[in-house]
Coordinates of C-alpha atoms and ligand atoms in Angstrom, one line a residue:
Chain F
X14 CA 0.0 0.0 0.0
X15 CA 1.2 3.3 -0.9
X16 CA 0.2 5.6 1.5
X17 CA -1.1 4.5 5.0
X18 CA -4.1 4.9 7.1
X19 CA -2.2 7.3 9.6
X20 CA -1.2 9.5 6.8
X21 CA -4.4 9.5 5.3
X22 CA -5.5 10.6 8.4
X23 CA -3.0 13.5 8.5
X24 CA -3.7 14.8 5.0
X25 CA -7.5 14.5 6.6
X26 CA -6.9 16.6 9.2
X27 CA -4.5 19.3 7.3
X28 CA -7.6 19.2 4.9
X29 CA -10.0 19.7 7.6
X30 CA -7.8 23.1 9.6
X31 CA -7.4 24.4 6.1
X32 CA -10.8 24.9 5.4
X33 CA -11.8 25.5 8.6
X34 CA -14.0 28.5 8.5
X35 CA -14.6 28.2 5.1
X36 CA -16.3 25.5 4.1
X37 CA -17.3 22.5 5.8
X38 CA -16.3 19.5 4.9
X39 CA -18.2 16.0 5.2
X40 CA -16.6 12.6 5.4
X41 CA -17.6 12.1 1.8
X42 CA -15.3 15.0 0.7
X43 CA -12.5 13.8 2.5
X44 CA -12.9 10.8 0.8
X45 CA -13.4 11.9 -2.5
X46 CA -10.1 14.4 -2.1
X47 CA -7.4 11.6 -1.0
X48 CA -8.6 9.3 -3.6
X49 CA -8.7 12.2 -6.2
X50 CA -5.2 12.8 -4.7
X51 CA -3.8 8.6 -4.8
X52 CA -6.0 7.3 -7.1
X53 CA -8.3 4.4 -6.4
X54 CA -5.4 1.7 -6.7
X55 CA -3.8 2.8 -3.6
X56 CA -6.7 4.6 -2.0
X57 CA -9.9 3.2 -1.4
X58 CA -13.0 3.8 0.6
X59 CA -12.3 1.6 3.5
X60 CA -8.8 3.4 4.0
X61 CA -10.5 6.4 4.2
X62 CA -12.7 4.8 6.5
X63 CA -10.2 3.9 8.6
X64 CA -8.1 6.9 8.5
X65 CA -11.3 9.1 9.7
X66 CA -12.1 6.8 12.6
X67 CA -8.3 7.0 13.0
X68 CA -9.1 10.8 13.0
X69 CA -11.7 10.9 15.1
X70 CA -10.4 8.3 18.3
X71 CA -7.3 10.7 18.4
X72 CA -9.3 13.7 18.9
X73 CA -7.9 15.9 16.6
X74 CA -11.1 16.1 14.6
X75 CA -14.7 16.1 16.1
X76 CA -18.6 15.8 14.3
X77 CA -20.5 18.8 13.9
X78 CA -24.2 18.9 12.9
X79 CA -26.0 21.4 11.5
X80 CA -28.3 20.5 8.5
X81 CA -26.0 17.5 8.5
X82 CA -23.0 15.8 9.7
X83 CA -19.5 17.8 9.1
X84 CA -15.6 16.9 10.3
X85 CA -14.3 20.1 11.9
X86 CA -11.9 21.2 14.6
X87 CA -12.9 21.2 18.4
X88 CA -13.9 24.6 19.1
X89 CA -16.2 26.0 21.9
X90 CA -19.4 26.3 20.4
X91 CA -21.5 29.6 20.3
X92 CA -24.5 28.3 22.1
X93 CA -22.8 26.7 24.8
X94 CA -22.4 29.0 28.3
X95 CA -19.7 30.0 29.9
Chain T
X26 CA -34.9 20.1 44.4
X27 CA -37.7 22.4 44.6
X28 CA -38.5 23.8 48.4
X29 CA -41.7 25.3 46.7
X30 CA -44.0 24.3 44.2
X31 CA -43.1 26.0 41.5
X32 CA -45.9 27.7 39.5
X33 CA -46.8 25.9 36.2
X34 CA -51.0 27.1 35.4
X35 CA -50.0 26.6 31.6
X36 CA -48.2 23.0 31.7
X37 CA -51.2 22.1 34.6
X38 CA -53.5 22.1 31.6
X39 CA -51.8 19.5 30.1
X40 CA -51.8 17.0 32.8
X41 CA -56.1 17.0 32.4
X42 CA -57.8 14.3 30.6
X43 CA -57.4 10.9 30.8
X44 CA -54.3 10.3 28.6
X45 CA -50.7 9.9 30.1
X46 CA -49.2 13.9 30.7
X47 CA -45.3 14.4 30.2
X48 CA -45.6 17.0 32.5
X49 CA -47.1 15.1 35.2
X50 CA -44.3 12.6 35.1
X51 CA -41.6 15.7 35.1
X52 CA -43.7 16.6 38.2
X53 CA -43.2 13.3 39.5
X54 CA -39.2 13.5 39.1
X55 CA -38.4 16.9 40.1
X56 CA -39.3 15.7 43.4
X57 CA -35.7 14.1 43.2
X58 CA -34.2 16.1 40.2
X59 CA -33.2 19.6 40.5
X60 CA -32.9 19.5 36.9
X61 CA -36.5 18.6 36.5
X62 CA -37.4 21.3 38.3
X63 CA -35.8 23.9 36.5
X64 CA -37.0 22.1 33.2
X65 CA -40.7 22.8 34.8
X66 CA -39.9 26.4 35.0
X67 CA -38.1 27.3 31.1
X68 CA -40.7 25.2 29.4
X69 CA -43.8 27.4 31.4
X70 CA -41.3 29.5 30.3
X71 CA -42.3 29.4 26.8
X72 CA -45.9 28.5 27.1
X73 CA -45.9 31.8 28.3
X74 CA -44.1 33.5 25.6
X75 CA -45.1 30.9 23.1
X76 CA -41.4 30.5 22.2
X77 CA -38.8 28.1 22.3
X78 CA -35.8 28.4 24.7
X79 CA -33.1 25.8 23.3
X80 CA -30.7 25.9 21.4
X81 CA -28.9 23.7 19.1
X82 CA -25.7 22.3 20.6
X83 CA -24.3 21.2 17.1
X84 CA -20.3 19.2 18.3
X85 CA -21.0 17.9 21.6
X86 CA -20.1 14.4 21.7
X87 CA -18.3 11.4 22.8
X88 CA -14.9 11.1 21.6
X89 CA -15.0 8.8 18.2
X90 CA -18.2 8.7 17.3
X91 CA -20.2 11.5 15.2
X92 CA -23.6 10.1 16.6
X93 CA -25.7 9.3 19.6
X94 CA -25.9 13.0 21.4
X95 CA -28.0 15.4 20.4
X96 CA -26.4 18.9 22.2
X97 CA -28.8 21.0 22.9
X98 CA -28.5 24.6 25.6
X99 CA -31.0 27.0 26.8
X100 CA -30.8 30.3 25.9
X101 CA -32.0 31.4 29.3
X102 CA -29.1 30.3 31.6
X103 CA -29.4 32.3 33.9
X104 CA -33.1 31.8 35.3
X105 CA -32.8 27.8 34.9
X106 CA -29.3 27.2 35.4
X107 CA -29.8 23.9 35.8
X108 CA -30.9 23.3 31.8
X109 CA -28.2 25.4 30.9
X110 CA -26.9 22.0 28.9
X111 CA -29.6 19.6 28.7
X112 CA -28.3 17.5 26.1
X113 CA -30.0 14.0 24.7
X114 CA -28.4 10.6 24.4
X115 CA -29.2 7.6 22.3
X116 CA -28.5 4.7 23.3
X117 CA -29.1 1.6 20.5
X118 CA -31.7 -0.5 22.1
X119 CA -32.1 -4.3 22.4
X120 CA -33.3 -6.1 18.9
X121 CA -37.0 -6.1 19.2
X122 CA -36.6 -4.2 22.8
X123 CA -36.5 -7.6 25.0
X124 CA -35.2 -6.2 28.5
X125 CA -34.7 -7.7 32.2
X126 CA -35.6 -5.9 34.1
X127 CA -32.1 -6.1 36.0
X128 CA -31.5 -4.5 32.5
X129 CA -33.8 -1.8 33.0
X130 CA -32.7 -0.7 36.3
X131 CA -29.4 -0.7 35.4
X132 CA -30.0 2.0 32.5
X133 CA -32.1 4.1 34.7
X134 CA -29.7 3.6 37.9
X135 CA -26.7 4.8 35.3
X136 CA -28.9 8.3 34.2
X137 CA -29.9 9.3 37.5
X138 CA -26.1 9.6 38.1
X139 CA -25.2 11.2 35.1
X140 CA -28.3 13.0 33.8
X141 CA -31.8 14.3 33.9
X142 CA -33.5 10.8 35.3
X143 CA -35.7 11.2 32.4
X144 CA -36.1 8.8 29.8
X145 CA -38.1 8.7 26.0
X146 CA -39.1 4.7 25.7
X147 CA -38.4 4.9 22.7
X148 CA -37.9 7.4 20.1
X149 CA -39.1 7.0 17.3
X150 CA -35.9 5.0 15.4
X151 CA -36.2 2.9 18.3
X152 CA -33.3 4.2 20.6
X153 CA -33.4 4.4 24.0
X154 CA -33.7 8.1 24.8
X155 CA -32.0 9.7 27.7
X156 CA -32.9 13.8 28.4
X157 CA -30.7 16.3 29.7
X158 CA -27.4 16.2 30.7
X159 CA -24.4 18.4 30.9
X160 CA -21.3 18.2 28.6
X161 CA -19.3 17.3 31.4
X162 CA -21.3 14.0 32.1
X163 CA -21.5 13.0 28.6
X164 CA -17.9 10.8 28.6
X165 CA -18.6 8.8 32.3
X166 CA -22.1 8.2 30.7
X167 CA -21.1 6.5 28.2
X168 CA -18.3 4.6 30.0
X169 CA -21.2 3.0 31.9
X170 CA -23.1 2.4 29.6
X171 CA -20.7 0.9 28.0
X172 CA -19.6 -0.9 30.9
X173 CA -23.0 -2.0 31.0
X174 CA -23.0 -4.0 27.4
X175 CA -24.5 -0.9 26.0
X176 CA -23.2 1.5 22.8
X177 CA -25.0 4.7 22.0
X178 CA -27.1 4.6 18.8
X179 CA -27.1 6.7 15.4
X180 CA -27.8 10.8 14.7
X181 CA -26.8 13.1 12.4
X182 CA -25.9 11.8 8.8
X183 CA -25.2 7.9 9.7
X184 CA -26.8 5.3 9.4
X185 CA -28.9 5.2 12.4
X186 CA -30.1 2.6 15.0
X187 CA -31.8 -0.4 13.5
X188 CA -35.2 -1.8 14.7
X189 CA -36.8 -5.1 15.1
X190 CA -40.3 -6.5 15.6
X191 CA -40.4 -9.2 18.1
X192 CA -40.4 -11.6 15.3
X193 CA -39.7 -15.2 16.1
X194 CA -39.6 -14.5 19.7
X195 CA -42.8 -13.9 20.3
X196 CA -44.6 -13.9 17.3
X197 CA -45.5 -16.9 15.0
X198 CA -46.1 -14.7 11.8
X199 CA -42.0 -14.1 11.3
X200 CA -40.8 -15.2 8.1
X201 CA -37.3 -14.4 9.2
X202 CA -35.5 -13.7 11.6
X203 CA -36.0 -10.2 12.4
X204 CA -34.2 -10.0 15.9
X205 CA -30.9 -11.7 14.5
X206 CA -30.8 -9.6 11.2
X207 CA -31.6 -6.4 13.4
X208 CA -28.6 -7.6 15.7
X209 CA -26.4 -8.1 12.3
X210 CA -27.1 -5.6 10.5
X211 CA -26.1 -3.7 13.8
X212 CA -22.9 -5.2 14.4
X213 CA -22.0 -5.2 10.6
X214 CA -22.1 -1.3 10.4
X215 CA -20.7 -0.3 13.0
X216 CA -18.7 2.8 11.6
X217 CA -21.6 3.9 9.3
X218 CA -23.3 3.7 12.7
X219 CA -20.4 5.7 15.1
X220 CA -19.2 7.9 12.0
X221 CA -21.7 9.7 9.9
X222 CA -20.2 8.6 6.2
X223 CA -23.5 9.8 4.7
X224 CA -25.1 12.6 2.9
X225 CA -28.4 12.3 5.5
X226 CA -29.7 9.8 7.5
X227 CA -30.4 6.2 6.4
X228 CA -32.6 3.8 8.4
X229 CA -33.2 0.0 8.3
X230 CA -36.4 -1.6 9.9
X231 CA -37.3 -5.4 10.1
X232 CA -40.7 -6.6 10.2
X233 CA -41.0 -10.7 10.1
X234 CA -44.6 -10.3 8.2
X235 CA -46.5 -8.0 6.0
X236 CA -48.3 -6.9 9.0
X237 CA -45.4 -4.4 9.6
X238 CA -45.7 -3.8 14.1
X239 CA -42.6 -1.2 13.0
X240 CA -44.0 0.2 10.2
X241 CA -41.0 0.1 8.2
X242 CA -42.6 0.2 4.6
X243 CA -43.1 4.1 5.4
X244 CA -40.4 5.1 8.4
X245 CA -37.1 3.4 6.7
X246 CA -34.9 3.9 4.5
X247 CA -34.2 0.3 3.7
X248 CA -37.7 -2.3 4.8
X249 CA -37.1 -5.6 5.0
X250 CA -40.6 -7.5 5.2
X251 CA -41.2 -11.0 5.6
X252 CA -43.0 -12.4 3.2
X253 CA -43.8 -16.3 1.9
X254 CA -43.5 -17.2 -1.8
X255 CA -46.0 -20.7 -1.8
X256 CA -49.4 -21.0 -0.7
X257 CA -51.2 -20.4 3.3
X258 CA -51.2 -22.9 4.7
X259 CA -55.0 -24.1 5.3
X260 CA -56.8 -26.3 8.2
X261 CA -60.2 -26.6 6.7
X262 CA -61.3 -27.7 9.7
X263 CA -60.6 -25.2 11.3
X264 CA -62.4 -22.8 9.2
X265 CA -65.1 -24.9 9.9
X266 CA -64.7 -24.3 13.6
X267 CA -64.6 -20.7 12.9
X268 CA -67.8 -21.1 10.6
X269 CA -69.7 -22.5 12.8
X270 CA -68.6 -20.5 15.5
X271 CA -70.5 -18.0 13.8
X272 CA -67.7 -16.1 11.7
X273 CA -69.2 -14.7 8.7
X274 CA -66.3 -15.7 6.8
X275 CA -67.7 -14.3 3.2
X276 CA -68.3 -10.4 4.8
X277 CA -65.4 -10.5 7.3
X278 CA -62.5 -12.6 5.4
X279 CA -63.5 -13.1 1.6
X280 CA -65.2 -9.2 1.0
X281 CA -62.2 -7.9 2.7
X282 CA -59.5 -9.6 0.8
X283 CA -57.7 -6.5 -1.3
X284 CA -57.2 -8.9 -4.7
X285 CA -60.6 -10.6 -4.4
X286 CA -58.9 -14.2 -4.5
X287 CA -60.9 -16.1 -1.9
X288 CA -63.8 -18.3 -2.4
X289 CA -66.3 -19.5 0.7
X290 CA -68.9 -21.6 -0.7
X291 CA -70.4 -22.3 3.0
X292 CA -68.3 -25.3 3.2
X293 CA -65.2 -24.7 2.0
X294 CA -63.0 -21.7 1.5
X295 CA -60.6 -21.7 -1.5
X296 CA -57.6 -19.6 -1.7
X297 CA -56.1 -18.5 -5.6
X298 CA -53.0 -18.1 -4.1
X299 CA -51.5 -16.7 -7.2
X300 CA -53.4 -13.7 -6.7
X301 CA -52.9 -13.3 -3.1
X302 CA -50.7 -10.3 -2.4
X303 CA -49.6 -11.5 0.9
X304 CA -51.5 -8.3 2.7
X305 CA -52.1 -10.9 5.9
X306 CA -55.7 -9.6 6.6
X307 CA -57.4 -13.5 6.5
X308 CA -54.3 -14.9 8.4
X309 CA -55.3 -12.4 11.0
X310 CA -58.9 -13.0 10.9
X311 CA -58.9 -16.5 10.8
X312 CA -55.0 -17.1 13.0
X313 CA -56.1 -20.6 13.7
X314 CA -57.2 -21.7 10.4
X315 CA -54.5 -19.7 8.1
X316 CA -51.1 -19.5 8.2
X317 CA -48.3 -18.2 5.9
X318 CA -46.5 -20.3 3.4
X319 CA -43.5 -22.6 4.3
X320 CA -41.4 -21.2 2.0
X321 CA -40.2 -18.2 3.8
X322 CA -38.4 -14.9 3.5
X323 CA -38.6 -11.1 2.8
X324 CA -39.2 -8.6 0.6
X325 CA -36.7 -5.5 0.4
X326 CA -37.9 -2.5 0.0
X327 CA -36.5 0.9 -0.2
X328 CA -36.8 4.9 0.1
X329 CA -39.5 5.5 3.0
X330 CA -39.4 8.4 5.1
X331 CA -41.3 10.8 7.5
X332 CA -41.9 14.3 6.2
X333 CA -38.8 16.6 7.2
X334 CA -37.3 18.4 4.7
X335 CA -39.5 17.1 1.7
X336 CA -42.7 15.3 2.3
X337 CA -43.5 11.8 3.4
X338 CA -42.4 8.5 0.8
X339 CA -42.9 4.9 1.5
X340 CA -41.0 2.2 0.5
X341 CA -40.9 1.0 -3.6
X342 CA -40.0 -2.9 -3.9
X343 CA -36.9 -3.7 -4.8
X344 CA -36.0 -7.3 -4.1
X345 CA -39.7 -9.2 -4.2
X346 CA -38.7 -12.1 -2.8
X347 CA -35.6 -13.1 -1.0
X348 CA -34.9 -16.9 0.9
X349 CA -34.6 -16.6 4.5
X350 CA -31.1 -17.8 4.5
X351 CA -29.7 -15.3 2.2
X352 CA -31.3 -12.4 3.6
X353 CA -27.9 -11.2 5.2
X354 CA -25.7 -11.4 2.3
X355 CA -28.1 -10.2 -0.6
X356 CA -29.1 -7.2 2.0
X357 CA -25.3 -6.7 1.9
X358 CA -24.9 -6.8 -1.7
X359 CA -27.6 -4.4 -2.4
X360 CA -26.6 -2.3 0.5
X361 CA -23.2 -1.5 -1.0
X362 CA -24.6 -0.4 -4.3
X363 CA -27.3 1.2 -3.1
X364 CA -25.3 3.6 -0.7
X365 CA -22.4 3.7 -3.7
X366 CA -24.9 5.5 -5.9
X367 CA -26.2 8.0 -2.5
X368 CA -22.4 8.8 -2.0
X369 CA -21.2 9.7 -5.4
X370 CA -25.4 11.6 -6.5
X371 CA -26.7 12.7 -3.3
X372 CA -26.5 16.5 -2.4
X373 CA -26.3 16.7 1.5
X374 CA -29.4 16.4 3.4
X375 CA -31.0 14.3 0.5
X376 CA -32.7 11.0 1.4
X377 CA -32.3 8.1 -0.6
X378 CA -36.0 8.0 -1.5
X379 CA -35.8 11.4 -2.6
X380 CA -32.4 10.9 -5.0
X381 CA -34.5 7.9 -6.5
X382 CA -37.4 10.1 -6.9
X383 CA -35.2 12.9 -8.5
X384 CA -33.3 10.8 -10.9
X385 CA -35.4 8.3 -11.7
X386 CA -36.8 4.7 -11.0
X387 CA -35.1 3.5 -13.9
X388 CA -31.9 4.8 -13.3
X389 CA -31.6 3.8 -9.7
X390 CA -32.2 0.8 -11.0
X391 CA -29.7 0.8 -13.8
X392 CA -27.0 2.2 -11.8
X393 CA -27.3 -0.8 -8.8
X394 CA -27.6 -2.9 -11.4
X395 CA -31.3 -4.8 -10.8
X396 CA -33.6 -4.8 -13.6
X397 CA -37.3 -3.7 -13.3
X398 CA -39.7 -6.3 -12.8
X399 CA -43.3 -5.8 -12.6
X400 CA -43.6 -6.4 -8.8
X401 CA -42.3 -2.7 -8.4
X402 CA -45.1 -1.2 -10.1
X403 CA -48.3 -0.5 -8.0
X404 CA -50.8 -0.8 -10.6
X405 CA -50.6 -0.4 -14.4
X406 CA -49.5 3.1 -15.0
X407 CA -48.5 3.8 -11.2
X408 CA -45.0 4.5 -11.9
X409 CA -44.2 6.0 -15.0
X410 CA -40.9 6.1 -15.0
X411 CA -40.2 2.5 -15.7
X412 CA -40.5 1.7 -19.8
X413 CA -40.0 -2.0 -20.1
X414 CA -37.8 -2.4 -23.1
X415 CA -38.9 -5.3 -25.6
X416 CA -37.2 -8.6 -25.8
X417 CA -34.0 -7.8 -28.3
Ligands
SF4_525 S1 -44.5 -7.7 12.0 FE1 -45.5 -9.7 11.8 S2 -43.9 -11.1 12.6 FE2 -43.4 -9.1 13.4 S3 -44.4 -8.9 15.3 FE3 -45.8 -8.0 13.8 S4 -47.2 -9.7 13.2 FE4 -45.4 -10.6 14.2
SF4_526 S1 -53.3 -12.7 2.5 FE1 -54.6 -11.0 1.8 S2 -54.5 -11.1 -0.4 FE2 -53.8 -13.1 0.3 S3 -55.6 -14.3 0.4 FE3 -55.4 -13.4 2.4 S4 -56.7 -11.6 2.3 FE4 -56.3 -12.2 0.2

């Protein structure tokens, strides 16, 4: 394999603080990106897959929802209280 | 808790009448939750005003997973500082909700400790709903629960908790398994479950007859319905003993059958069962006498949903018929393709129902590779968009 689910998931998350702000970014566009980036032969799906739950159990990424289901930064959120 | 009773005139209206009252059982459990009590007070709150006072907690979580908390903050802190965060959890329920009550306890021991006390039995995917809890209790909540043999269940874009009918527990109408399929299907999608892969949500629901107890041709995204592909079974004598027990078996069986394919000539009742569209009504008239087929299994259907951001669908047929046995591994197959075609066409927030609606019948079908047949069409001229193409 060519590039590895830990990479992936850093290429994820460099993705993800890029556009943070600016767009948000579903799991479906991460995917789409690194495979546009390794091509399908040495990226597929499930590496994604695995690279975003990689992502996600390290904490360096968290789910937002609003209108549907986006991978951001942590961040305090406006509605919560101080 | 509350020293004084706190003055609710608006909410006491809706604890009159003879139906169960949410607010009476809030009543009932402020008397040990603070939380309660403040609850009490921001939802008179808004009676009052006629206005909501939460808002939408949109990254609270559990670390890993994308679903299973739905954050939610009042907007008047302040005077209920106790709902300040009164976030909801999901927690995936038991496969056709079987629970000890050891079992019960246990979940409702674990919320008073972390949360509200209050719990939704069920919501309507199914899930075990816990209400109101602070971020800071979200992480030890789910370490017992986990603890417990528990996970939390679906929200956002994911796919989200399945549900079961009792099926062959309890019921002996299942044509499948429904509790073991529920519990598979479960298990087998576990990150489209935890991490929301999807452009909106996407529900399964498995009924083990056509009598559908979770209502899955119209609530899911994917149905699976049992179903039986040879003829009812038949004890003539025991239509008989219903006759003579003084069933009017033309009026109340016969009349009512919806493809007119049963004959009662005072002795005997015939069934065409070519023509029988498996709608269970003279199976549940006549349970002793009538019983499904022996060849057994389930129809999959797809696109249902409840009316949110477009209007209500139920289910088109996609797989008529499908053997018991490979119920698992076909549902697999089509699953794959199905959600595939949702990833690379859907725009976000689009159900599958409604992609299918927007680009076709026949081009669903082309691109998952099934070909019409004529068990997806209603009635002659129902659904337009299929053109069956002559024999080449
Ligand atoms: S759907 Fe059918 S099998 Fe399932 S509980 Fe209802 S009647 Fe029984
Ligand atoms: S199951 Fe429904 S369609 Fe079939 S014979 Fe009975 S009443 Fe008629």
């Amino acid at each position: 394999m060519a590039v590895t689910h830990e990479a992936l998931a850093d290429e994820m998350f460099h993705m993800v603080s890029e556009y943070y702000g600016k767009k948000n970014l579903k799991a479906g566009d991460l995917t789409k990106a690194m495979i546009a980036k390794y091509g399908e032969a040495e990226c597929t799906k499930d590496d994604c897959k695995a690279a975003i739950r990689i992502l996600m159990d390290s904490g360096r990424c968290v789910y937002s929802y609003f209108g549907g289901s986006f991978i951001t930064l942590p961040h305090k959120e406006g509605a919560a209280p101080d | 808790m509350a020293d004084q009773k706190r003055d609710t005139k608006l909410l006491d209206e809706l604890e009159k009448g003879p139906w169960p009252s949410f607010v009476k059982e809030i009543k009932n459990a402020s008397k040990t939750s603070p939380v309660c009590d403040d609850l009490l007070g921001q939802l008179e709150l808004s009676y009052e005003e006629k206005k909501g006072h939460w808002k939408h907690g949109g990254i609270v979580g559990v670390m890993g997973y994308g679903g299973g908390v739905i954050g939610r903050y009042s907007d008047v802190p302040e005077q209920f500082p106790q709902v300040a965060h009164f976030h909801t959890m999901r927690v995936n329920q038991p496969s056709g909700w079987f629970y000890t009550s050891g079992s019960l306890r246990t979940l409702c021991d674990i919320w008073e400790r972390h949360g509200s006390g209050l719990t939704n039995m069920h919501g309507s995917t199914g899930d075990i709903v816990f209400l109101g809890t602070k971020t800071d209790e979200l992480e030890p909540c789910f370490k017992e629960l986990g603890e417990a043999g528990f996970d939390l269940g679906g929200s956002g874009s994911c796919m989200r908790t399945p549900s079961a009918c009792a099926g062959m527990a309890r019921c002996e109408w299942a044509c499948y398994d429904t509790l073991k399929m529920c519990n598979d299907v479960t298990h087998q999608y576990q990150d489209e479950l935890h991490r929301p892969p999807f452009p909106y949500k996407f529900k399964f629901k498995f009924s083990g007859c056509p009598n559908d107890c979770v209502a899955s041709i119209a609530r899911s995204d994917m149905s699976v319905i049992g179903t039986w592909k040879d003829e009812i079974q038949q004890d003539d004598a025991e239509v008989a003993a219903y006759a003579a027990a003084g069933m009017d078996i033309q009026n109340d069986v016969c009349a009512n059958c919806p493809s007119k394919c049963m004959k009662w000539d005072g002795k005997k009742l015939s069934i065409d069962n070519h023509e029988c569209v498996r709608c269970m009504h003279c199976i549940n008239v006549m349970p002793k006498a009538l019983r499904p087929g022996k060849e057994r299994g389930a129809t999959i259907l797809i696109g249902a949903k409840a009316p949110i951001v477009q209007g209500a669908l139920l289910a088109s047929v996609l797989v008529p018929f499908v053997p018991a046995d490979e119920l698992m591994d076909t549902l697999k197959e089509l699953v794959s393709r199905v959600w595939e075609f949702w990833d690379e066409y859907g725009k976000n927030r689009e159900r599958i129902g409604e992609l299918i609606q927007r680009v076709g019948m026949s081009n669903f079908l082309d691109a998952i590779g099934l070909d019409p047949i004529p068990q997806m069409v209603t009635a002659p001229r129902d659904n337009p968009y299929i053109f069956f193409k002559g024999e080449e």
